Amino acid sequence: MTCYAIGLLHDVEMGPGILAYLEGIDATLAPFGGRYRIHGGVPEMLEGACDRDLIVIAFPDRAAARAWYGSAAYQALLPHRLRHARGAVFLIDGVAEGHRATDILRRGG
């Protein structure tokens, strides 16, 4: 099942550190089948407010997503982002084709 690496970043300091991160991250994704689905952009807010940059990267499964995050190539880049941006990053599985809202009632959450 597709797994998504989600980043909700704020206070991004554009400069050499973030530039190095951006220039290097694409090469770290390819070996694990990672591909961008959302990378920032201006949301059209329908409810509430959002002051974060949203990044969504899809991987074939959670094992691939974990392997990417733990890879030597990504770990070498990670300090650039950690020093120059704040926020949350997490993995979450997608849903199967045909998923319905009430399906969560059967899995207890």
PDB file of N, CA and C in Angstrom:
ATOM      1  N   MET A   1       0.843  -1.171   0.000  1.00  0.00           N
ATOM      2  CA  MET A   1       0.000   0.000   0.000  1.00  0.00           C
ATOM      3  C   MET A   1       0.894   1.242   0.000  1.00  0.00           C
ATOM      4  N   THR A   2       0.522   2.223  -0.763  1.00  0.00           N
ATOM      5  CA  THR A   2       1.289   3.471  -0.829  1.00  0.00           C
ATOM      6  C   THR A   2       1.420   4.086   0.548  1.00  0.00           C
ATOM      7  N   CYS A   3       2.623   4.544   0.847  1.00  0.00           N
ATOM      8  CA  CYS A   3       2.893   5.243   2.105  1.00  0.00           C
ATOM      9  C   CYS A   3       3.370   6.644   1.747  1.00  0.00           C
ATOM     10  N   TYR A   4       2.956   7.603   2.522  1.00  0.00           N
ATOM     11  CA  TYR A   4       3.296   8.989   2.266  1.00  0.00           C
ATOM     12  C   TYR A   4       4.189   9.535   3.369  1.00  0.00           C
ATOM     13  N   ALA A   5       5.242  10.208   2.970  1.00  0.00           N
ATOM     14  CA  ALA A   5       6.057  10.988   3.892  1.00  0.00           C
ATOM     15  C   ALA A   5       5.496  12.403   3.823  1.00  0.00           C
ATOM     16  N   ILE A   6       5.034  12.888   4.953  1.00  0.00           N
ATOM     17  CA  ILE A   6       4.389  14.196   5.023  1.00  0.00           C
ATOM     18  C   ILE A   6       5.281  15.136   5.821  1.00  0.00           C
ATOM     19  N   GLY A   7       5.515  16.305   5.284  1.00  0.00           N
ATOM     20  CA  GLY A   7       6.225  17.346   6.004  1.00  0.00           C
ATOM     21  C   GLY A   7       5.336  18.568   6.139  1.00  0.00           C
ATOM     22  N   LEU A   8       5.221  19.084   7.344  1.00  0.00           N
ATOM     23  CA  LEU A   8       4.511  20.338   7.614  1.00  0.00           C
ATOM     24  C   LEU A   8       5.557  21.283   8.186  1.00  0.00           C
ATOM     25  N   LEU A   9       6.147  22.088   7.329  1.00  0.00           N
ATOM     26  CA  LEU A   9       7.305  22.896   7.711  1.00  0.00           C
ATOM     27  C   LEU A   9       6.951  24.373   7.820  1.00  0.00           C
ATOM     28  N   HIS A  10       7.666  25.044   8.703  1.00  0.00           N
ATOM     29  CA  HIS A  10       7.495  26.491   8.870  1.00  0.00           C
ATOM     30  C   HIS A  10       8.836  27.083   9.283  1.00  0.00           C
ATOM     31  N   ASP A  11       8.883  28.384   9.302  1.00  0.00           N
ATOM     32  CA  ASP A  11      10.117  29.098   9.648  1.00  0.00           C
ATOM     33  C   ASP A  11      11.295  28.611   8.812  1.00  0.00           C
ATOM     34  N   VAL A  12      11.047  28.418   7.531  1.00  0.00           N
ATOM     35  CA  VAL A  12      12.107  27.963   6.627  1.00  0.00           C
ATOM     36  C   VAL A  12      13.017  29.147   6.308  1.00  0.00           C
ATOM     37  N   GLU A  13      14.280  28.980   6.597  1.00  0.00           N
ATOM     38  CA  GLU A  13      15.283  30.017   6.329  1.00  0.00           C
ATOM     39  C   GLU A  13      15.936  29.719   4.984  1.00  0.00           C
ATOM     40  N   MET A  14      15.497  30.420   3.955  1.00  0.00           N
ATOM     41  CA  MET A  14      16.079  30.202   2.631  1.00  0.00           C
ATOM     42  C   MET A  14      17.520  30.702   2.639  1.00  0.00           C
ATOM     43  N   GLY A  15      18.417  29.874   2.202  1.00  0.00           N
ATOM     44  CA  GLY A  15      19.833  30.212   2.175  1.00  0.00           C
ATOM     45  C   GLY A  15      20.621  28.995   1.727  1.00  0.00           C
ATOM     46  N   PRO A  16      21.925  29.019   1.886  1.00  0.00           N
ATOM     47  CA  PRO A  16      22.766  27.925   1.398  1.00  0.00           C
ATOM     48  C   PRO A  16      22.404  26.550   1.971  1.00  0.00           C
ATOM     49  N   GLY A  17      22.012  26.473   3.236  1.00  0.00           N
ATOM     50  CA  GLY A  17      21.676  25.183   3.833  1.00  0.00           C
ATOM     51  C   GLY A  17      20.459  24.547   3.195  1.00  0.00           C
ATOM     52  N   ILE A  18      19.385  25.313   3.060  1.00  0.00           N
ATOM     53  CA  ILE A  18      18.168  24.789   2.422  1.00  0.00           C
ATOM     54  C   ILE A  18      18.425  24.519   0.941  1.00  0.00           C
ATOM     55  N   LEU A  19      19.213  25.370   0.302  1.00  0.00           N
ATOM     56  CA  LEU A  19      19.555  25.137  -1.103  1.00  0.00           C
ATOM     57  C   LEU A  19      20.275  23.798  -1.265  1.00  0.00           C
ATOM     58  N   ALA A  20      21.212  23.497  -0.391  1.00  0.00           N
ATOM     59  CA  ALA A  20      21.924  22.214  -0.453  1.00  0.00           C
ATOM     60  C   ALA A  20      20.946  21.051  -0.264  1.00  0.00           C
ATOM     61  N   TYR A  21      20.008  21.211   0.652  1.00  0.00           N
ATOM     62  CA  TYR A  21      18.994  20.183   0.891  1.00  0.00           C
ATOM     63  C   TYR A  21      18.142  19.966  -0.357  1.00  0.00           C
ATOM     64  N   LEU A  22      17.636  21.050  -0.923  1.00  0.00           N
ATOM     65  CA  LEU A  22      16.784  20.950  -2.114  1.00  0.00           C
ATOM     66  C   LEU A  22      17.528  20.380  -3.307  1.00  0.00           C
ATOM     67  N   GLU A  23      18.787  20.747  -3.453  1.00  0.00           N
ATOM     68  CA  GLU A  23      19.573  20.248  -4.581  1.00  0.00           C
ATOM     69  C   GLU A  23      19.906  18.765  -4.442  1.00  0.00           C
ATOM     70  N   GLY A  24      19.907  18.242  -3.228  1.00  0.00           N
ATOM     71  CA  GLY A  24      20.298  16.860  -3.026  1.00  0.00           C
ATOM     72  C   GLY A  24      19.181  15.864  -2.816  1.00  0.00           C
ATOM     73  N   ILE A  25      18.000  16.318  -2.418  1.00  0.00           N
ATOM     74  CA  ILE A  25      16.959  15.369  -2.000  1.00  0.00           C
ATOM     75  C   ILE A  25      16.416  14.513  -3.136  1.00  0.00           C
ATOM     76  N   ASP A  26      16.279  15.054  -4.330  1.00  0.00           N
ATOM     77  CA  ASP A  26      15.689  14.267  -5.426  1.00  0.00           C
ATOM     78  C   ASP A  26      16.448  12.963  -5.655  1.00  0.00           C
ATOM     79  N   ALA A  27      17.767  13.012  -5.626  1.00  0.00           N
ATOM     80  CA  ALA A  27      18.576  11.811  -5.860  1.00  0.00           C
ATOM     81  C   ALA A  27      18.382  10.784  -4.757  1.00  0.00           C
ATOM     82  N   THR A  28      17.986  11.215  -3.549  1.00  0.00           N
ATOM     83  CA  THR A  28      17.770  10.260  -2.462  1.00  0.00           C
ATOM     84  C   THR A  28      16.447   9.526  -2.610  1.00  0.00           C
ATOM     85  N   LEU A  29      15.491  10.108  -3.320  1.00  0.00           N
ATOM     86  CA  LEU A  29      14.164   9.506  -3.460  1.00  0.00           C
ATOM     87  C   LEU A  29      14.136   8.368  -4.467  1.00  0.00           C
ATOM     88  N   ALA A  30      14.835   8.544  -5.577  1.00  0.00           N
ATOM     89  CA  ALA A  30      14.752   7.612  -6.704  1.00  0.00           C
ATOM     90  C   ALA A  30      15.005   6.151  -6.326  1.00  0.00           C
ATOM     91  N   PRO A  31      16.036   5.829  -5.548  1.00  0.00           N
ATOM     92  CA  PRO A  31      16.279   4.414  -5.238  1.00  0.00           C
ATOM     93  C   PRO A  31      15.157   3.743  -4.445  1.00  0.00           C
ATOM     94  N   PHE A  32      14.279   4.524  -3.849  1.00  0.00           N
ATOM     95  CA  PHE A  32      13.209   3.983  -3.013  1.00  0.00           C
ATOM     96  C   PHE A  32      11.828   4.181  -3.634  1.00  0.00           C
ATOM     97  N   GLY A  33      11.793   4.633  -4.882  1.00  0.00           N
ATOM     98  CA  GLY A  33      10.523   4.830  -5.574  1.00  0.00           C
ATOM     99  C   GLY A  33       9.751   6.039  -5.093  1.00  0.00           C
ATOM    100  N   GLY A  34      10.424   6.985  -4.415  1.00  0.00           N
ATOM    101  CA  GLY A  34       9.758   8.171  -3.910  1.00  0.00           C
ATOM    102  C   GLY A  34       9.478   9.175  -5.008  1.00  0.00           C
ATOM    103  N   ARG A  35       8.305   9.801  -4.935  1.00  0.00           N
ATOM    104  CA  ARG A  35       7.946  10.823  -5.929  1.00  0.00           C
ATOM    105  C   ARG A  35       7.070  11.878  -5.251  1.00  0.00           C
ATOM    106  N   TYR A  36       7.348  13.095  -5.593  1.00  0.00           N
ATOM    107  CA  TYR A  36       6.582  14.201  -5.009  1.00  0.00           C
ATOM    108  C   TYR A  36       5.135  14.154  -5.481  1.00  0.00           C
ATOM    109  N   ARG A  37       4.231  14.414  -4.558  1.00  0.00           N
ATOM    110  CA  ARG A  37       2.821  14.586  -4.874  1.00  0.00           C
ATOM    111  C   ARG A  37       2.401  16.016  -4.587  1.00  0.00           C
ATOM    112  N   ILE A  38       2.964  16.627  -3.557  1.00  0.00           N
ATOM    113  CA  ILE A  38       2.734  18.044  -3.231  1.00  0.00           C
ATOM    114  C   ILE A  38       4.055  18.581  -2.716  1.00  0.00           C
ATOM    115  N   HIS A  39       4.425  19.760  -3.182  1.00  0.00           N
ATOM    116  CA  HIS A  39       5.648  20.388  -2.693  1.00  0.00           C
ATOM    117  C   HIS A  39       5.406  21.887  -2.553  1.00  0.00           C
ATOM    118  N   GLY A  40       4.823  22.249  -1.422  1.00  0.00           N
ATOM    119  CA  GLY A  40       4.522  23.654  -1.171  1.00  0.00           C
ATOM    120  C   GLY A  40       3.357  24.115  -2.021  1.00  0.00           C
ATOM    121  N   GLY A  41       3.380  25.375  -2.379  1.00  0.00           N
ATOM    122  CA  GLY A  41       2.283  25.954  -3.136  1.00  0.00           C
ATOM    123  C   GLY A  41       1.365  26.737  -2.216  1.00  0.00           C
ATOM    124  N   VAL A  42       0.507  27.497  -2.810  1.00  0.00           N
ATOM    125  CA  VAL A  42      -0.416  28.332  -2.047  1.00  0.00           C
ATOM    126  C   VAL A  42      -1.764  27.625  -1.977  1.00  0.00           C
ATOM    127  N   PRO A  43      -2.176  27.210  -0.769  1.00  0.00           N
ATOM    128  CA  PRO A  43      -3.457  26.523  -0.664  1.00  0.00           C
ATOM    129  C   PRO A  43      -4.632  27.492  -0.772  1.00  0.00           C
ATOM    130  N   GLU A  44      -5.714  27.008  -1.289  1.00  0.00           N
ATOM    131  CA  GLU A  44      -6.967  27.759  -1.262  1.00  0.00           C
ATOM    132  C   GLU A  44      -7.710  27.298  -0.019  1.00  0.00           C
ATOM    133  N   MET A  45      -7.652  28.097   1.012  1.00  0.00           N
ATOM    134  CA  MET A  45      -8.226  27.710   2.296  1.00  0.00           C
ATOM    135  C   MET A  45      -9.753  27.781   2.242  1.00  0.00           C
ATOM    136  N   LEU A  46     -10.390  26.693   2.593  1.00  0.00           N
ATOM    137  CA  LEU A  46     -11.850  26.636   2.672  1.00  0.00           C
ATOM    138  C   LEU A  46     -12.330  26.740   4.113  1.00  0.00           C
ATOM    139  N   GLU A  47     -11.497  26.300   5.045  1.00  0.00           N
ATOM    140  CA  GLU A  47     -11.804  26.388   6.475  1.00  0.00           C
ATOM    141  C   GLU A  47     -10.492  26.582   7.218  1.00  0.00           C
ATOM    142  N   GLY A  48     -10.517  27.330   8.293  1.00  0.00           N
ATOM    143  CA  GLY A  48      -9.346  27.484   9.142  1.00  0.00           C
ATOM    144  C   GLY A  48      -8.201  28.230   8.471  1.00  0.00           C
ATOM    145  N   ALA A  49      -7.019  28.064   9.062  1.00  0.00           N
ATOM    146  CA  ALA A  49      -5.820  28.736   8.569  1.00  0.00           C
ATOM    147  C   ALA A  49      -4.669  27.745   8.556  1.00  0.00           C
ATOM    148  N   CYS A  50      -3.731  27.960   7.684  1.00  0.00           N
ATOM    149  CA  CYS A  50      -2.562  27.095   7.599  1.00  0.00           C
ATOM    150  C   CYS A  50      -1.353  27.963   7.304  1.00  0.00           C
ATOM    151  N   ASP A  51      -0.393  27.938   8.208  1.00  0.00           N
ATOM    152  CA  ASP A  51       0.824  28.721   8.003  1.00  0.00           C
ATOM    153  C   ASP A  51       2.033  27.816   7.829  1.00  0.00           C
ATOM    154  N   ARG A  52       1.814  26.648   7.257  1.00  0.00           N
ATOM    155  CA  ARG A  52       2.863  25.656   7.044  1.00  0.00           C
ATOM    156  C   ARG A  52       3.028  25.381   5.555  1.00  0.00           C
ATOM    157  N   ASP A  53       4.218  24.964   5.185  1.00  0.00           N
ATOM    158  CA  ASP A  53       4.453  24.448   3.840  1.00  0.00           C
ATOM    159  C   ASP A  53       4.183  22.952   3.896  1.00  0.00           C
ATOM    160  N   LEU A  54       3.356  22.456   2.993  1.00  0.00           N
ATOM    161  CA  LEU A  54       3.003  21.044   2.942  1.00  0.00           C
ATOM    162  C   LEU A  54       3.830  20.356   1.863  1.00  0.00           C
ATOM    163  N   ILE A  55       4.481  19.276   2.256  1.00  0.00           N
ATOM    164  CA  ILE A  55       5.235  18.447   1.317  1.00  0.00           C
ATOM    165  C   ILE A  55       4.709  17.027   1.462  1.00  0.00           C
ATOM    166  N   VAL A  56       4.364  16.393   0.346  1.00  0.00           N
ATOM    167  CA  VAL A  56       3.876  15.015   0.342  1.00  0.00           C
ATOM    168  C   VAL A  56       4.693  14.240  -0.678  1.00  0.00           C
ATOM    169  N   ILE A  57       5.357  13.185  -0.196  1.00  0.00           N
ATOM    170  CA  ILE A  57       6.155  12.316  -1.060  1.00  0.00           C
ATOM    171  C   ILE A  57       5.571  10.910  -0.950  1.00  0.00           C
ATOM    172  N   ALA A  58       5.226  10.310  -2.079  1.00  0.00           N
ATOM    173  CA  ALA A  58       4.649   8.969  -2.104  1.00  0.00           C
ATOM    174  C   ALA A  58       5.742   7.928  -2.303  1.00  0.00           C
ATOM    175  N   PHE A  59       5.619   6.825  -1.572  1.00  0.00           N
ATOM    176  CA  PHE A  59       6.515   5.673  -1.702  1.00  0.00           C
ATOM    177  C   PHE A  59       5.663   4.442  -1.943  1.00  0.00           C
ATOM    178  N   PRO A  60       6.230   3.404  -2.547  1.00  0.00           N
ATOM    179  CA  PRO A  60       5.438   2.203  -2.821  1.00  0.00           C
ATOM    180  C   PRO A  60       4.832   1.569  -1.570  1.00  0.00           C
ATOM    181  N   ASP A  61       5.532   1.665  -0.438  1.00  0.00           N
ATOM    182  CA  ASP A  61       5.041   1.097   0.809  1.00  0.00           C
ATOM    183  C   ASP A  61       5.828   1.700   1.975  1.00  0.00           C
ATOM    184  N   ARG A  62       5.422   1.362   3.184  1.00  0.00           N
ATOM    185  CA  ARG A  62       6.061   1.933   4.371  1.00  0.00           C
ATOM    186  C   ARG A  62       7.522   1.498   4.493  1.00  0.00           C
ATOM    187  N   ALA A  63       7.823   0.276   4.105  1.00  0.00           N
ATOM    188  CA  ALA A  63       9.215  -0.190   4.180  1.00  0.00           C
ATOM    189  C   ALA A  63      10.115   0.677   3.312  1.00  0.00           C
ATOM    190  N   ALA A  64       9.658   1.022   2.123  1.00  0.00           N
ATOM    191  CA  ALA A  64      10.450   1.875   1.228  1.00  0.00           C
ATOM    192  C   ALA A  64      10.596   3.275   1.817  1.00  0.00           C
ATOM    193  N   ALA A  65       9.530   3.801   2.408  1.00  0.00           N
ATOM    194  CA  ALA A  65       9.586   5.137   3.014  1.00  0.00           C
ATOM    195  C   ALA A  65      10.563   5.166   4.183  1.00  0.00           C
ATOM    196  N   ARG A  66      10.508   4.153   5.015  1.00  0.00           N
ATOM    197  CA  ARG A  66      11.441   4.077   6.148  1.00  0.00           C
ATOM    198  C   ARG A  66      12.875   3.931   5.666  1.00  0.00           C
ATOM    199  N   ALA A  67      13.066   3.087   4.648  1.00  0.00           N
ATOM    200  CA  ALA A  67      14.415   2.875   4.113  1.00  0.00           C
ATOM    201  C   ALA A  67      14.978   4.171   3.540  1.00  0.00           C
ATOM    202  N   TRP A  68      14.133   4.957   2.844  1.00  0.00           N
ATOM    203  CA  TRP A  68      14.589   6.256   2.330  1.00  0.00           C
ATOM    204  C   TRP A  68      15.006   7.161   3.477  1.00  0.00           C
ATOM    205  N   TYR A  69      14.138   7.321   4.476  1.00  0.00           N
ATOM    206  CA  TYR A  69      14.431   8.243   5.567  1.00  0.00           C
ATOM    207  C   TYR A  69      15.703   7.838   6.309  1.00  0.00           C
ATOM    208  N   GLY A  70      15.915   6.559   6.478  1.00  0.00           N
ATOM    209  CA  GLY A  70      17.091   6.072   7.191  1.00  0.00           C
ATOM    210  C   GLY A  70      18.328   5.915   6.339  1.00  0.00           C
ATOM    211  N   SER A  71      18.199   6.135   5.031  1.00  0.00           N
ATOM    212  CA  SER A  71      19.343   5.928   4.138  1.00  0.00           C
ATOM    213  C   SER A  71      20.482   6.896   4.445  1.00  0.00           C
ATOM    214  N   ALA A  72      21.683   6.444   4.175  1.00  0.00           N
ATOM    215  CA  ALA A  72      22.872   7.288   4.385  1.00  0.00           C
ATOM    216  C   ALA A  72      22.776   8.569   3.568  1.00  0.00           C
ATOM    217  N   ALA A  73      22.256   8.466   2.345  1.00  0.00           N
ATOM    218  CA  ALA A  73      22.163   9.645   1.477  1.00  0.00           C
ATOM    219  C   ALA A  73      21.230  10.697   2.069  1.00  0.00           C
ATOM    220  N   TYR A  74      20.051  10.267   2.558  1.00  0.00           N
ATOM    221  CA  TYR A  74      19.128  11.241   3.134  1.00  0.00           C
ATOM    222  C   TYR A  74      19.629  11.751   4.480  1.00  0.00           C
ATOM    223  N   GLN A  75      20.155  10.879   5.298  1.00  0.00           N
ATOM    224  CA  GLN A  75      20.657  11.301   6.606  1.00  0.00           C
ATOM    225  C   GLN A  75      21.789  12.313   6.475  1.00  0.00           C
ATOM    226  N   ALA A  76      22.542  12.242   5.396  1.00  0.00           N
ATOM    227  CA  ALA A  76      23.604  13.234   5.168  1.00  0.00           C
ATOM    228  C   ALA A  76      23.023  14.613   4.858  1.00  0.00           C
ATOM    229  N   LEU A  77      21.854  14.655   4.223  1.00  0.00           N
ATOM    230  CA  LEU A  77      21.193  15.924   3.889  1.00  0.00           C
ATOM    231  C   LEU A  77      20.357  16.483   5.032  1.00  0.00           C
ATOM    232  N   LEU A  78      19.814  15.617   5.844  1.00  0.00           N
ATOM    233  CA  LEU A  78      18.848  16.001   6.868  1.00  0.00           C
ATOM    234  C   LEU A  78      19.303  17.149   7.773  1.00  0.00           C
ATOM    235  N   PRO A  79      20.554  17.210   8.209  1.00  0.00           N
ATOM    236  CA  PRO A  79      20.962  18.324   9.071  1.00  0.00           C
ATOM    237  C   PRO A  79      20.752  19.700   8.432  1.00  0.00           C
ATOM    238  N   HIS A  80      20.847  19.784   7.109  1.00  0.00           N
ATOM    239  CA  HIS A  80      20.597  21.061   6.434  1.00  0.00           C
ATOM    240  C   HIS A  80      19.172  21.539   6.692  1.00  0.00           C
ATOM    241  N   ARG A  81      18.200  20.606   6.597  1.00  0.00           N
ATOM    242  CA  ARG A  81      16.813  20.997   6.844  1.00  0.00           C
ATOM    243  C   ARG A  81      16.577  21.266   8.320  1.00  0.00           C
ATOM    244  N   LEU A  82      17.095  20.417   9.173  1.00  0.00           N
ATOM    245  CA  LEU A  82      16.856  20.572  10.605  1.00  0.00           C
ATOM    246  C   LEU A  82      17.410  21.885  11.150  1.00  0.00           C
ATOM    247  N   ARG A  83      18.502  22.359  10.569  1.00  0.00           N
ATOM    248  CA  ARG A  83      19.084  23.625  11.025  1.00  0.00           C
ATOM    249  C   ARG A  83      18.352  24.843  10.486  1.00  0.00           C
ATOM    250  N   HIS A  84      17.578  24.658   9.407  1.00  0.00           N
ATOM    251  CA  HIS A  84      17.016  25.823   8.719  1.00  0.00           C
ATOM    252  C   HIS A  84      15.510  25.767   8.506  1.00  0.00           C
ATOM    253  N   ALA A  85      14.832  24.862   9.194  1.00  0.00           N
ATOM    254  CA  ALA A  85      13.370  24.788   9.106  1.00  0.00           C
ATOM    255  C   ALA A  85      12.863  24.047  10.339  1.00  0.00           C
ATOM    256  N   ARG A  86      11.644  24.376  10.727  1.00  0.00           N
ATOM    257  CA  ARG A  86      10.998  23.673  11.838  1.00  0.00           C
ATOM    258  C   ARG A  86       9.736  23.009  11.320  1.00  0.00           C
ATOM    259  N   GLY A  87       9.259  22.038  12.058  1.00  0.00           N
ATOM    260  CA  GLY A  87       8.002  21.417  11.679  1.00  0.00           C
ATOM    261  C   GLY A  87       7.948  19.951  12.021  1.00  0.00           C
ATOM    262  N   ALA A  88       6.921  19.305  11.519  1.00  0.00           N
ATOM    263  CA  ALA A  88       6.691  17.882  11.761  1.00  0.00           C
ATOM    264  C   ALA A  88       6.867  17.119  10.456  1.00  0.00           C
ATOM    265  N   VAL A  89       7.414  15.926  10.565  1.00  0.00           N
ATOM    266  CA  VAL A  89       7.556  15.017   9.424  1.00  0.00           C
ATOM    267  C   VAL A  89       7.105  13.645   9.914  1.00  0.00           C
ATOM    268  N   PHE A  90       6.257  12.987   9.139  1.00  0.00           N
ATOM    269  CA  PHE A  90       5.755  11.674   9.550  1.00  0.00           C
ATOM    270  C   PHE A  90       5.404  10.838   8.335  1.00  0.00           C
ATOM    271  N   LEU A  91       5.238   9.540   8.572  1.00  0.00           N
ATOM    272  CA  LEU A  91       4.808   8.596   7.546  1.00  0.00           C
ATOM    273  C   LEU A  91       3.366   8.195   7.840  1.00  0.00           C
ATOM    274  N   ILE A  92       2.591   8.024   6.783  1.00  0.00           N
ATOM    275  CA  ILE A  92       1.208   7.566   6.945  1.00  0.00           C
ATOM    276  C   ILE A  92       0.815   6.784   5.699  1.00  0.00           C
ATOM    277  N   ASP A  93       0.140   5.666   5.929  1.00  0.00           N
ATOM    278  CA  ASP A  93      -0.296   4.837   4.807  1.00  0.00           C
ATOM    279  C   ASP A  93      -1.513   5.437   4.132  1.00  0.00           C
ATOM    280  N   GLY A  94      -1.582   5.224   2.827  1.00  0.00           N
ATOM    281  CA  GLY A  94      -2.761   5.620   2.067  1.00  0.00           C
ATOM    282  C   GLY A  94      -3.878   4.610   2.310  1.00  0.00           C
ATOM    283  N   VAL A  95      -4.939   4.771   1.575  1.00  0.00           N
ATOM    284  CA  VAL A  95      -6.072   3.849   1.693  1.00  0.00           C
ATOM    285  C   VAL A  95      -6.226   3.071   0.395  1.00  0.00           C
ATOM    286  N   ALA A  96      -6.898   1.939   0.476  1.00  0.00           N
ATOM    287  CA  ALA A  96      -7.127   1.105  -0.690  1.00  0.00           C
ATOM    288  C   ALA A  96      -8.120   1.773  -1.640  1.00  0.00           C
ATOM    289  N   GLU A  97      -8.020   1.415  -2.894  1.00  0.00           N
ATOM    290  CA  GLU A  97      -8.978   1.880  -3.892  1.00  0.00           C
ATOM    291  C   GLU A  97     -10.377   1.505  -3.409  1.00  0.00           C
ATOM    292  N   GLY A  98     -11.298   2.419  -3.513  1.00  0.00           N
ATOM    293  CA  GLY A  98     -12.678   2.153  -3.099  1.00  0.00           C
ATOM    294  C   GLY A  98     -12.935   2.405  -1.623  1.00  0.00           C
ATOM    295  N   HIS A  99     -11.948   2.927  -0.918  1.00  0.00           N
ATOM    296  CA  HIS A  99     -12.124   3.216   0.519  1.00  0.00           C
ATOM    297  C   HIS A  99     -13.332   4.121   0.717  1.00  0.00           C
ATOM    298  N   ARG A 100     -14.069   3.839   1.777  1.00  0.00           N
ATOM    299  CA  ARG A 100     -15.216   4.671   2.146  1.00  0.00           C
ATOM    300  C   ARG A 100     -14.981   5.187   3.556  1.00  0.00           C
ATOM    301  N   ALA A 101     -15.554   6.332   3.862  1.00  0.00           N
ATOM    302  CA  ALA A 101     -15.356   6.954   5.173  1.00  0.00           C
ATOM    303  C   ALA A 101     -15.697   6.018   6.319  1.00  0.00           C
ATOM    304  N   THR A 102     -16.734   5.219   6.157  1.00  0.00           N
ATOM    305  CA  THR A 102     -17.161   4.332   7.242  1.00  0.00           C
ATOM    306  C   THR A 102     -16.212   3.148   7.455  1.00  0.00           C
ATOM    307  N   ASP A 103     -15.267   2.935   6.556  1.00  0.00           N
ATOM    308  CA  ASP A 103     -14.303   1.852   6.737  1.00  0.00           C
ATOM    309  C   ASP A 103     -13.492   2.012   8.022  1.00  0.00           C
ATOM    310  N   ILE A 104     -13.299   3.234   8.472  1.00  0.00           N
ATOM    311  CA  ILE A 104     -12.520   3.409   9.709  1.00  0.00           C
ATOM    312  C   ILE A 104     -13.249   2.850  10.922  1.00  0.00           C
ATOM    313  N   LEU A 105     -14.543   2.715  10.844  1.00  0.00           N
ATOM    314  CA  LEU A 105     -15.304   2.161  11.959  1.00  0.00           C
ATOM    315  C   LEU A 105     -14.984   0.687  12.175  1.00  0.00           C
ATOM    316  N   ARG A 106     -14.657  -0.007  11.123  1.00  0.00           N
ATOM    317  CA  ARG A 106     -14.332  -1.431  11.208  1.00  0.00           C
ATOM    318  C   ARG A 106     -12.937  -1.670  11.744  1.00  0.00           C
ATOM    319  N   ARG A 107     -12.034  -0.710  11.570  1.00  0.00           N
ATOM    320  CA  ARG A 107     -10.680  -0.926  12.064  1.00  0.00           C
ATOM    321  C   ARG A 107     -10.458  -0.290  13.430  1.00  0.00           C
ATOM    322  N   GLY A 108     -11.485   0.328  13.985  1.00  0.00           N
ATOM    323  CA  GLY A 108     -11.394   0.873  15.330  1.00  0.00           C
ATOM    324  C   GLY A 108     -10.630   2.176  15.423  1.00  0.00           C
ATOM    325  N   GLY A 109     -10.595   2.975  14.385  1.00  0.00           N
ATOM    326  CA  GLY A 109      -9.920   4.252  14.479  1.00  0.00           C
ATOM    327  C   GLY A 109      -9.835   4.848  13.172  1.00  0.00           C
TER     328      GLY A 109
END
